[in-house]
Short mmCIF file of C-alpha atoms in Angstrom, two decimals:
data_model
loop_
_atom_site.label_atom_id
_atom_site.label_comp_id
_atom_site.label_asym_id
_atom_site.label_seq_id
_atom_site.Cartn_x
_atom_site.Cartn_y
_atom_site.Cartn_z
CA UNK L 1 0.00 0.00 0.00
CA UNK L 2 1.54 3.70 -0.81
CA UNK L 3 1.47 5.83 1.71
CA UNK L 4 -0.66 9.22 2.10
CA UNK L 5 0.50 12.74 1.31
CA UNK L 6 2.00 14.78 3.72
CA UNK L 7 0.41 17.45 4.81
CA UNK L 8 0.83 20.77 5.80
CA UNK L 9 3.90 21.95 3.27
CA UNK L 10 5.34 25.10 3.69
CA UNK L 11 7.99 26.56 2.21
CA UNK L 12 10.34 29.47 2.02
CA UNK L 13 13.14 30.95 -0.50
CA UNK L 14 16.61 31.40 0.87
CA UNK L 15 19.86 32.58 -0.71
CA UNK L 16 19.91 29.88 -3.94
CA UNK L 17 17.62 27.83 -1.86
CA UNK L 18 14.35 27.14 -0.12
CA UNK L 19 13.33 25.92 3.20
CA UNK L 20 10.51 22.83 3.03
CA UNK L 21 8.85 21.53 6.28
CA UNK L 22 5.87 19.34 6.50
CA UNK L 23 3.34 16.97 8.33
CA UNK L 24 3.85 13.20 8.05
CA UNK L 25 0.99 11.58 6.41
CA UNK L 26 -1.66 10.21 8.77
CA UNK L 27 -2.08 5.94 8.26
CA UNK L 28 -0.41 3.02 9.62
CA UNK L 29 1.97 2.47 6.56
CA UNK L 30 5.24 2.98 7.73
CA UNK L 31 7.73 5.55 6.22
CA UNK L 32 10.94 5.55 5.26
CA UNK L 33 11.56 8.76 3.82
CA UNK L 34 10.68 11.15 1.58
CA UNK L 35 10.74 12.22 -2.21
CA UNK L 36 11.21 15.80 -2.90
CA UNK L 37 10.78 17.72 -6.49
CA UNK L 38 11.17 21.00 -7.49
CA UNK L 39 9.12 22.97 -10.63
CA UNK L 40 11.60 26.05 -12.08
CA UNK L 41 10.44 28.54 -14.36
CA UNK L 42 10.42 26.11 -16.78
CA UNK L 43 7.49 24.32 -16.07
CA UNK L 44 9.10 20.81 -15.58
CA UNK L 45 9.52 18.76 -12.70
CA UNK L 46 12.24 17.08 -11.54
CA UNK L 47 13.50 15.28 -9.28
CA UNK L 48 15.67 17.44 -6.03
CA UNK L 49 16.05 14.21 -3.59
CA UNK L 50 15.07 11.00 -4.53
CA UNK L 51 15.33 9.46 -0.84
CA UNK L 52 15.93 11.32 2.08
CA UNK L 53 15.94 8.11 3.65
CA UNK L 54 14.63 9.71 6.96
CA UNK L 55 11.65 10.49 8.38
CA UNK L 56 12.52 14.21 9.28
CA UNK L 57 9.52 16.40 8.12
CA UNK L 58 11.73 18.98 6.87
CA UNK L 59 14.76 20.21 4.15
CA UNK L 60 16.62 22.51 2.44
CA UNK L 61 16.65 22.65 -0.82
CA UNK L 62 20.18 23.92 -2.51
CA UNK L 63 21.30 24.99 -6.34
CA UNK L 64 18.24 26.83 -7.05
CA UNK L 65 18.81 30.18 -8.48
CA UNK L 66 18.20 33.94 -6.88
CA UNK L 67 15.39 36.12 -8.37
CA UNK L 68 13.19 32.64 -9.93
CA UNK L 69 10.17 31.06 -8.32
CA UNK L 70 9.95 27.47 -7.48
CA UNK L 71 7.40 25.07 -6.77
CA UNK L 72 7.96 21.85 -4.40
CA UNK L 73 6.33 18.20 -4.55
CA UNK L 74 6.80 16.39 -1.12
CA UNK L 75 5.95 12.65 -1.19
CA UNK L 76 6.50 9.83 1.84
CA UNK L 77 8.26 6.42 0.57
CA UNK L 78 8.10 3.48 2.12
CA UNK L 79 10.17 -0.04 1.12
CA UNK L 80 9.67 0.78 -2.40
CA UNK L 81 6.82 2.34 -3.34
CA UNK L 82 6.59 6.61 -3.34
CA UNK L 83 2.92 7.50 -2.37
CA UNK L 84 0.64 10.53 -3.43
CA UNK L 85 2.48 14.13 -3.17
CA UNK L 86 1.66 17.21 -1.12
CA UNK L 87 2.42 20.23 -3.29
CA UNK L 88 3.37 24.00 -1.83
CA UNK L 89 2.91 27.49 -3.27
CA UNK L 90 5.41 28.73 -6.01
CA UNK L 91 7.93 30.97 -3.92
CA UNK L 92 10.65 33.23 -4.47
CA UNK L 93 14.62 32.78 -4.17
CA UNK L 94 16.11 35.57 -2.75
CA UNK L 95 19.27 36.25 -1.18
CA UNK L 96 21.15 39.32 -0.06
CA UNK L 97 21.94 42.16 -2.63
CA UNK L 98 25.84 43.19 -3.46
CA UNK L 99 27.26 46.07 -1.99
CA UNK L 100 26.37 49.94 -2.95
CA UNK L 101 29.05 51.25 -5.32
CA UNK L 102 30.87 54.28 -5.98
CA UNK L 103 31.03 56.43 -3.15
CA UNK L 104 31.02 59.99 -3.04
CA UNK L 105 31.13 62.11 -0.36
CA UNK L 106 30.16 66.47 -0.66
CA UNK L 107 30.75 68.34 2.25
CA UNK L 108 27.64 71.33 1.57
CA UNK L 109 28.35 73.07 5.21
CA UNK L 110 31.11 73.52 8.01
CA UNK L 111 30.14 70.41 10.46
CA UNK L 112 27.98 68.69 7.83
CA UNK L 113 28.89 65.67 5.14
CA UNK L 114 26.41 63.73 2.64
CA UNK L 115 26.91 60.67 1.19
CA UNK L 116 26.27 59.55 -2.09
CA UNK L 117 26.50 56.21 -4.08
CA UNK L 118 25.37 53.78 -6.65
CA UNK L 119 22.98 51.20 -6.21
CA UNK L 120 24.58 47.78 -5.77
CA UNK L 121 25.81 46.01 -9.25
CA UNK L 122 23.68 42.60 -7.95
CA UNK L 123 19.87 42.52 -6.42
CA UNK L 124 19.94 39.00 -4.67
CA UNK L 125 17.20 38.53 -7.05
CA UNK L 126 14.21 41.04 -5.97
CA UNK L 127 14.24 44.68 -6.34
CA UNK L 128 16.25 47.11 -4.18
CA UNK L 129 14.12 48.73 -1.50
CA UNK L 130 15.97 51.24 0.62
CA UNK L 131 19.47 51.78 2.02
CA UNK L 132 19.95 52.25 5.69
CA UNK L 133 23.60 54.12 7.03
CA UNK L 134 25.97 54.91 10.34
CA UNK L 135 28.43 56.95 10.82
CA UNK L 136 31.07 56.35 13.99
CA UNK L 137 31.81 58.96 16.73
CA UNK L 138 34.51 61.55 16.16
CA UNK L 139 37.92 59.45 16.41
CA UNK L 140 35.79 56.32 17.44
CA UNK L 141 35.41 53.26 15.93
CA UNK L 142 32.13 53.02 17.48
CA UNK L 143 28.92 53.22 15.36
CA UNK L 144 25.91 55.06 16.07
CA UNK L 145 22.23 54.01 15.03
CA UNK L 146 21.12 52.85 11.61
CA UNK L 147 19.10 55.86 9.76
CA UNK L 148 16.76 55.48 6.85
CA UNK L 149 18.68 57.00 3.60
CA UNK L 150 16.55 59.32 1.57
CA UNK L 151 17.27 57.75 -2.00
CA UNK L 152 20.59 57.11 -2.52
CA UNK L 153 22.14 59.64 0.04
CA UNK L 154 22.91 60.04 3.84
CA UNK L 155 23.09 63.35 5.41
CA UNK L 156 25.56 63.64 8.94
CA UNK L 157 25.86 66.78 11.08
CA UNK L 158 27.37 68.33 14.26
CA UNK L 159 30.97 66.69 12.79
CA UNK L 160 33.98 68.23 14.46
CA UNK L 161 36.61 70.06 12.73
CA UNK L 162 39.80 67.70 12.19
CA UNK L 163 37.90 64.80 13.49
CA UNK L 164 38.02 61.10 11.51
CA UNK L 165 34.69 58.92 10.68
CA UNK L 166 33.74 56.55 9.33
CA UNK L 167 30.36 55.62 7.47
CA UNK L 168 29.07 52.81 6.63
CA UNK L 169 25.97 52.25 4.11
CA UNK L 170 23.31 49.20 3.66
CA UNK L 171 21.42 48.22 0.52
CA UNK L 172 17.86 45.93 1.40
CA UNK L 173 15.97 44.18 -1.04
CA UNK L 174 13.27 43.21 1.69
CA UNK L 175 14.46 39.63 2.18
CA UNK L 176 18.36 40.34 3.44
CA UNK L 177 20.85 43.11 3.41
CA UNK L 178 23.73 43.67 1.60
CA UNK L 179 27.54 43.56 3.40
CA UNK L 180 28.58 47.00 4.19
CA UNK L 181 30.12 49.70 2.00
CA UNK L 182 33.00 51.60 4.49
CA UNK L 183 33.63 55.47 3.80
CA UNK L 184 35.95 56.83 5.42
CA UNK L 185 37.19 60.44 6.06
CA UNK L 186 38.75 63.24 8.30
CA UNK L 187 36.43 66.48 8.82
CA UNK L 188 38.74 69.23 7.58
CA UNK L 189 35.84 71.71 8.14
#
């Protein structure tokens, strides 16, 4: 006798992968493990683990690519038979945008610096959706609070005059951040 379909399949895009968990099927047939596929843009299905050859009701999923939306089959096995399949919603890999680029910093007032960049040259696969900067403490190497850029620029005052900061600037896509782009500079104002 095949076993039942799991139930209850979630999952979740990661950085070139996605996050499965489900219910065991209900029924007195034993299980062995699982079958997992995985639907691309393409339309076909294939197969991502053949056995898991556990009973864990959960897995990631690796190789998939950022920015595409896959679709996962989940079926129990037992001895040798693979039973019916519990299907989840088509979801989104994501993973964490490059870097902001090219740096450029304009010093409009005595005490004051803005900071301007490019966005990064990578997404992580969705679209960029803010940028979030710090700047240290005069001579410190001790951030302050992340602020909310306005576009593609950070505004700093109250600097003081022969001082050295650094700042720092985030790009977000919605599902991670980028690594930090470091700006650094004396205040010769």
């Amino acid at each position: 006798l095949p076993p039942a379909a799991p139930t209850g399949l979630t999952a979740s895009g990661a950085d070139k992968s996605a996050k499965l968990s489900w219910r065991a099927p209900l029924g007195s047939v034993p299980i062995t493990g699982y079958q997992i596929e995985v639907r691309g843009p393409d339309g076909r299905w294939r197969t991502a683990v053949d056995d898991t050859r556990s009973v864990a009701t959960a897995a990631n999923i690796a190789g998939l690519t950022n920015g595409l939306r896959y679709t996962f089959r989940v079926s129990a096995r037992n001895e040798s038979i693979v039973g019916a399949a519990a299907q989840s919603e088509s979801v989104l890999v994501v993973g964490a945008p490059t870097r902001p680029t090219s740096p450029v910093l304009r010093f409009p007032a005595t005490h004051k610096v803005v900071l301007q960049w490019k966005p990064p040259s990578a997404t992580g696969g969705a679209p960029i959706t803010g940028y979030i900067c710090r700047i240290t403490g005069p001579n410190s190497t001790r951030f302050g609070k992340w602020q909310k850029a306005t576009g593609r620029n950070c505004t700093f005052g109250g600097l003081k005059k022969g001082a050295k900061y650094k700042i720092e600037v985030v790009a977000r896509n919605g599902a991670a951040d980028s690594a930090p782009l470091p700006v650094s500079f004396g205040q010769a104002r």
